[in-house]
Amino acid sequence: MRIQLAKQLLDRQIVDVDGRLVGRVDDIAFDVDEEGYPYVDCLLTGQAALGLRIGGRIGRVLTAVADRFTDDPPVPPLRVALTQIDRVDSVVRLRCPAADLPPSPVESWLRRHLIDRIPGANRASG
């Protein structure tokens, strides 16, 4: 069952309620209930989740690169709770806007240290 679930979810795009791209399903977090039965706890997205899933040298490089672009490494993956998922079809569709999710540490770092320094980056286009 775990393999079938992975085939159905891994690498699918995650989009918010407005159709904005949030990321891809890079891994699946499982937990165990009081009776000892495993269940899907949440979907994980981000370089850290992908690096841990891939493993080996390439996985360590992905994780190290993600850690390099944050102020507080190690970078935790973004956790998307099942309660935030509306449905899964060709993509994973959320029932909330991306703004309701915790910000990606890497994107936050890039915004603070790179994007916000571009002249006019804080002005809305119109």
PDB file of C-alpha atoms in Angstrom:
ATOM      1  CA  MET A   1       0.000   0.000   0.000  1.00  0.00           C
ATOM      2  CA  ARG A   2       2.845   2.400   0.820  1.00  0.00           C
ATOM      3  CA  ILE A   3       4.339   1.923  -2.643  1.00  0.00           C
ATOM      4  CA  GLN A   4       0.961   2.538  -4.323  1.00  0.00           C
ATOM      5  CA  LEU A   5       0.454   5.688  -2.272  1.00  0.00           C
ATOM      6  CA  ALA A   6       3.934   6.912  -3.215  1.00  0.00           C
ATOM      7  CA  LYS A   7       3.195   6.319  -6.911  1.00  0.00           C
ATOM      8  CA  GLN A   8      -0.051   8.286  -6.592  1.00  0.00           C
ATOM      9  CA  LEU A   9       1.381  11.282  -4.718  1.00  0.00           C
ATOM     10  CA  LEU A  10       5.141  11.733  -5.078  1.00  0.00           C
ATOM     11  CA  ASP A  11       6.267  14.457  -7.483  1.00  0.00           C
ATOM     12  CA  ARG A  12       2.725  15.783  -8.059  1.00  0.00           C
ATOM     13  CA  GLN A  13       2.392  19.538  -8.029  1.00  0.00           C
ATOM     14  CA  ILE A  14       0.672  21.128  -5.047  1.00  0.00           C
ATOM     15  CA  VAL A  15      -1.559  24.092  -5.887  1.00  0.00           C
ATOM     16  CA  ASP A  16      -3.481  26.341  -3.507  1.00  0.00           C
ATOM     17  CA  VAL A  17      -7.169  27.183  -3.672  1.00  0.00           C
ATOM     18  CA  ASP A  18      -6.400  29.957  -6.202  1.00  0.00           C
ATOM     19  CA  GLY A  19      -4.388  27.650  -8.478  1.00  0.00           C
ATOM     20  CA  ARG A  20      -0.992  29.060  -7.411  1.00  0.00           C
ATOM     21  CA  LEU A  21       1.891  26.594  -7.323  1.00  0.00           C
ATOM     22  CA  VAL A  22       3.023  25.781  -3.781  1.00  0.00           C
ATOM     23  CA  GLY A  23       5.569  23.092  -4.649  1.00  0.00           C
ATOM     24  CA  ARG A  24       5.718  19.379  -5.349  1.00  0.00           C
ATOM     25  CA  VAL A  25       5.076  16.424  -3.096  1.00  0.00           C
ATOM     26  CA  ASP A  26       8.661  15.518  -2.243  1.00  0.00           C
ATOM     27  CA  ASP A  27       7.892  12.980   0.483  1.00  0.00           C
ATOM     28  CA  ILE A  28       5.128  11.568   2.656  1.00  0.00           C
ATOM     29  CA  ALA A  29       5.279  11.591   6.467  1.00  0.00           C
ATOM     30  CA  PHE A  30       3.686   8.654   8.261  1.00  0.00           C
ATOM     31  CA  ASP A  31       2.776   8.281  11.916  1.00  0.00           C
ATOM     32  CA  VAL A  32       1.327   5.472  14.031  1.00  0.00           C
ATOM     33  CA  ASP A  33      -1.938   5.732  15.971  1.00  0.00           C
ATOM     34  CA  GLU A  34      -2.564   4.460  19.503  1.00  0.00           C
ATOM     35  CA  GLU A  35      -3.477   1.010  18.200  1.00  0.00           C
ATOM     36  CA  GLY A  36      -0.255   0.693  16.185  1.00  0.00           C
ATOM     37  CA  TYR A  37      -1.731   1.343  12.739  1.00  0.00           C
ATOM     38  CA  PRO A  38       0.261   3.580  10.387  1.00  0.00           C
ATOM     39  CA  TYR A  39      -1.421   6.541   8.710  1.00  0.00           C
ATOM     40  CA  VAL A  40      -0.376   9.438   6.497  1.00  0.00           C
ATOM     41  CA  ASP A  41       0.412  12.375   8.757  1.00  0.00           C
ATOM     42  CA  CYS A  42       1.191  14.987   6.086  1.00  0.00           C
ATOM     43  CA  LEU A  43       2.794  15.655   2.725  1.00  0.00           C
ATOM     44  CA  LEU A  44       6.272  17.172   2.679  1.00  0.00           C
ATOM     45  CA  THR A  45       7.647  19.605   0.142  1.00  0.00           C
ATOM     46  CA  GLY A  46      10.981  21.384  -0.188  1.00  0.00           C
ATOM     47  CA  GLN A  47      14.621  20.640  -0.828  1.00  0.00           C
ATOM     48  CA  ALA A  48      15.146  19.063   2.595  1.00  0.00           C
ATOM     49  CA  ALA A  49      12.307  16.569   2.048  1.00  0.00           C
ATOM     50  CA  LEU A  50      13.534  15.723  -1.434  1.00  0.00           C
ATOM     51  CA  GLY A  51      17.101  15.337  -0.228  1.00  0.00           C
ATOM     52  CA  LEU A  52      16.068  12.942   2.524  1.00  0.00           C
ATOM     53  CA  ARG A  53      13.910  10.942   0.105  1.00  0.00           C
ATOM     54  CA  ILE A  54      16.651  10.609  -2.498  1.00  0.00           C
ATOM     55  CA  GLY A  55      19.377   9.927   0.053  1.00  0.00           C
ATOM     56  CA  GLY A  56      23.021   9.276  -0.714  1.00  0.00           C
ATOM     57  CA  ARG A  57      25.400  11.906  -2.014  1.00  0.00           C
ATOM     58  CA  ILE A  58      22.845  13.684  -4.198  1.00  0.00           C
ATOM     59  CA  GLY A  59      20.383  13.902  -1.324  1.00  0.00           C
ATOM     60  CA  ARG A  60      23.047  15.346   0.973  1.00  0.00           C
ATOM     61  CA  VAL A  61      23.952  17.946  -1.672  1.00  0.00           C
ATOM     62  CA  LEU A  62      20.293  19.007  -2.046  1.00  0.00           C
ATOM     63  CA  THR A  63      19.932  19.350   1.711  1.00  0.00           C
ATOM     64  CA  ALA A  64      23.230  21.241   2.015  1.00  0.00           C
ATOM     65  CA  VAL A  65      22.219  23.681  -0.720  1.00  0.00           C
ATOM     66  CA  ALA A  66      18.875  24.311   1.005  1.00  0.00           C
ATOM     67  CA  ASP A  67      20.664  24.842   4.334  1.00  0.00           C
ATOM     68  CA  ARG A  68      23.035  27.316   2.674  1.00  0.00           C
ATOM     69  CA  PHE A  69      20.113  29.568   1.741  1.00  0.00           C
ATOM     70  CA  THR A  70      18.647  29.950   5.206  1.00  0.00           C
ATOM     71  CA  ASP A  71      19.525  31.894   8.300  1.00  0.00           C
ATOM     72  CA  ASP A  72      18.768  28.980  10.640  1.00  0.00           C
ATOM     73  CA  PRO A  73      19.807  25.606   9.192  1.00  0.00           C
ATOM     74  CA  PRO A  74      18.805  22.821   9.071  1.00  0.00           C
ATOM     75  CA  VAL A  75      15.877  23.597   6.817  1.00  0.00           C
ATOM     76  CA  PRO A  76      12.716  21.725   7.793  1.00  0.00           C
ATOM     77  CA  PRO A  77      10.444  20.616   4.964  1.00  0.00           C
ATOM     78  CA  LEU A  78       7.120  22.376   4.525  1.00  0.00           C
ATOM     79  CA  ARG A  79       4.443  20.127   6.045  1.00  0.00           C
ATOM     80  CA  VAL A  80       1.035  20.092   4.361  1.00  0.00           C
ATOM     81  CA  ALA A  81      -1.538  18.562   6.705  1.00  0.00           C
ATOM     82  CA  LEU A  82      -4.221  16.324   5.235  1.00  0.00           C
ATOM     83  CA  THR A  83      -6.857  18.729   6.555  1.00  0.00           C
ATOM     84  CA  GLN A  84      -5.489  21.348   4.126  1.00  0.00           C
ATOM     85  CA  ILE A  85      -5.983  19.063   1.104  1.00  0.00           C
ATOM     86  CA  ASP A  86      -9.204  19.416  -0.862  1.00  0.00           C
ATOM     87  CA  ARG A  87      -8.614  16.660  -3.429  1.00  0.00           C
ATOM     88  CA  VAL A  88      -5.988  14.849  -5.441  1.00  0.00           C
ATOM     89  CA  ASP A  89      -6.346  14.554  -9.192  1.00  0.00           C
ATOM     90  CA  SER A  90      -3.625  15.495 -11.674  1.00  0.00           C
ATOM     91  CA  VAL A  91      -2.347  17.794  -8.895  1.00  0.00           C
ATOM     92  CA  VAL A  92      -2.793  18.007  -5.130  1.00  0.00           C
ATOM     93  CA  ARG A  93      -5.361  20.767  -4.606  1.00  0.00           C
ATOM     94  CA  LEU A  94      -5.415  22.619  -1.318  1.00  0.00           C
ATOM     95  CA  ARG A  95      -8.476  24.141   0.313  1.00  0.00           C
ATOM     96  CA  CYS A  96      -6.502  27.168   1.530  1.00  0.00           C
ATOM     97  CA  PRO A  97      -4.396  29.929  -0.064  1.00  0.00           C
ATOM     98  CA  ALA A  98      -0.626  29.533  -0.082  1.00  0.00           C
ATOM     99  CA  ALA A  99      -0.400  32.501   2.314  1.00  0.00           C
ATOM    100  CA  ASP A 100      -1.975  30.302   5.029  1.00  0.00           C
ATOM    101  CA  LEU A 101       0.961  27.865   4.847  1.00  0.00           C
ATOM    102  CA  PRO A 102       4.224  28.476   6.672  1.00  0.00           C
ATOM    103  CA  PRO A 103       6.700  30.249   4.373  1.00  0.00           C
ATOM    104  CA  SER A 104       9.490  28.224   2.823  1.00  0.00           C
ATOM    105  CA  PRO A 105      12.729  29.071   4.669  1.00  0.00           C
ATOM    106  CA  VAL A 106      14.686  29.060   1.400  1.00  0.00           C
ATOM    107  CA  GLU A 107      12.184  31.351  -0.348  1.00  0.00           C
ATOM    108  CA  SER A 108      12.126  33.675   2.669  1.00  0.00           C
ATOM    109  CA  TRP A 109      15.932  33.890   2.646  1.00  0.00           C
ATOM    110  CA  LEU A 110      16.023  34.554  -1.116  1.00  0.00           C
ATOM    111  CA  ARG A 111      13.332  37.231  -0.772  1.00  0.00           C
ATOM    112  CA  ARG A 112      15.167  39.028   2.067  1.00  0.00           C
ATOM    113  CA  HIS A 113      18.675  38.778   0.628  1.00  0.00           C
ATOM    114  CA  LEU A 114      18.060  38.960  -3.104  1.00  0.00           C
ATOM    115  CA  ILE A 115      14.572  39.830  -4.380  1.00  0.00           C
ATOM    116  CA  ASP A 116      13.862  42.694  -1.939  1.00  0.00           C
ATOM    117  CA  ARG A 117      17.144  44.353  -2.987  1.00  0.00           C
ATOM    118  CA  ILE A 118      16.029  44.675  -6.609  1.00  0.00           C
ATOM    119  CA  PRO A 119      14.835  48.232  -7.238  1.00  0.00           C
ATOM    120  CA  GLY A 120      11.061  48.316  -7.492  1.00  0.00           C
ATOM    121  CA  ALA A 121      10.637  44.750  -6.156  1.00  0.00           C
ATOM    122  CA  ASN A 122       8.178  45.907  -3.484  1.00  0.00           C
ATOM    123  CA  ARG A 123       5.879  47.751  -5.889  1.00  0.00           C
ATOM    124  CA  ALA A 124       2.807  45.966  -7.212  1.00  0.00           C
ATOM    125  CA  SER A 125       2.573  45.726 -10.969  1.00  0.00           C
ATOM    126  CA  GLY A 126      -0.528  47.128 -12.496  1.00  0.00           C
TER     127      GLY A 126
END
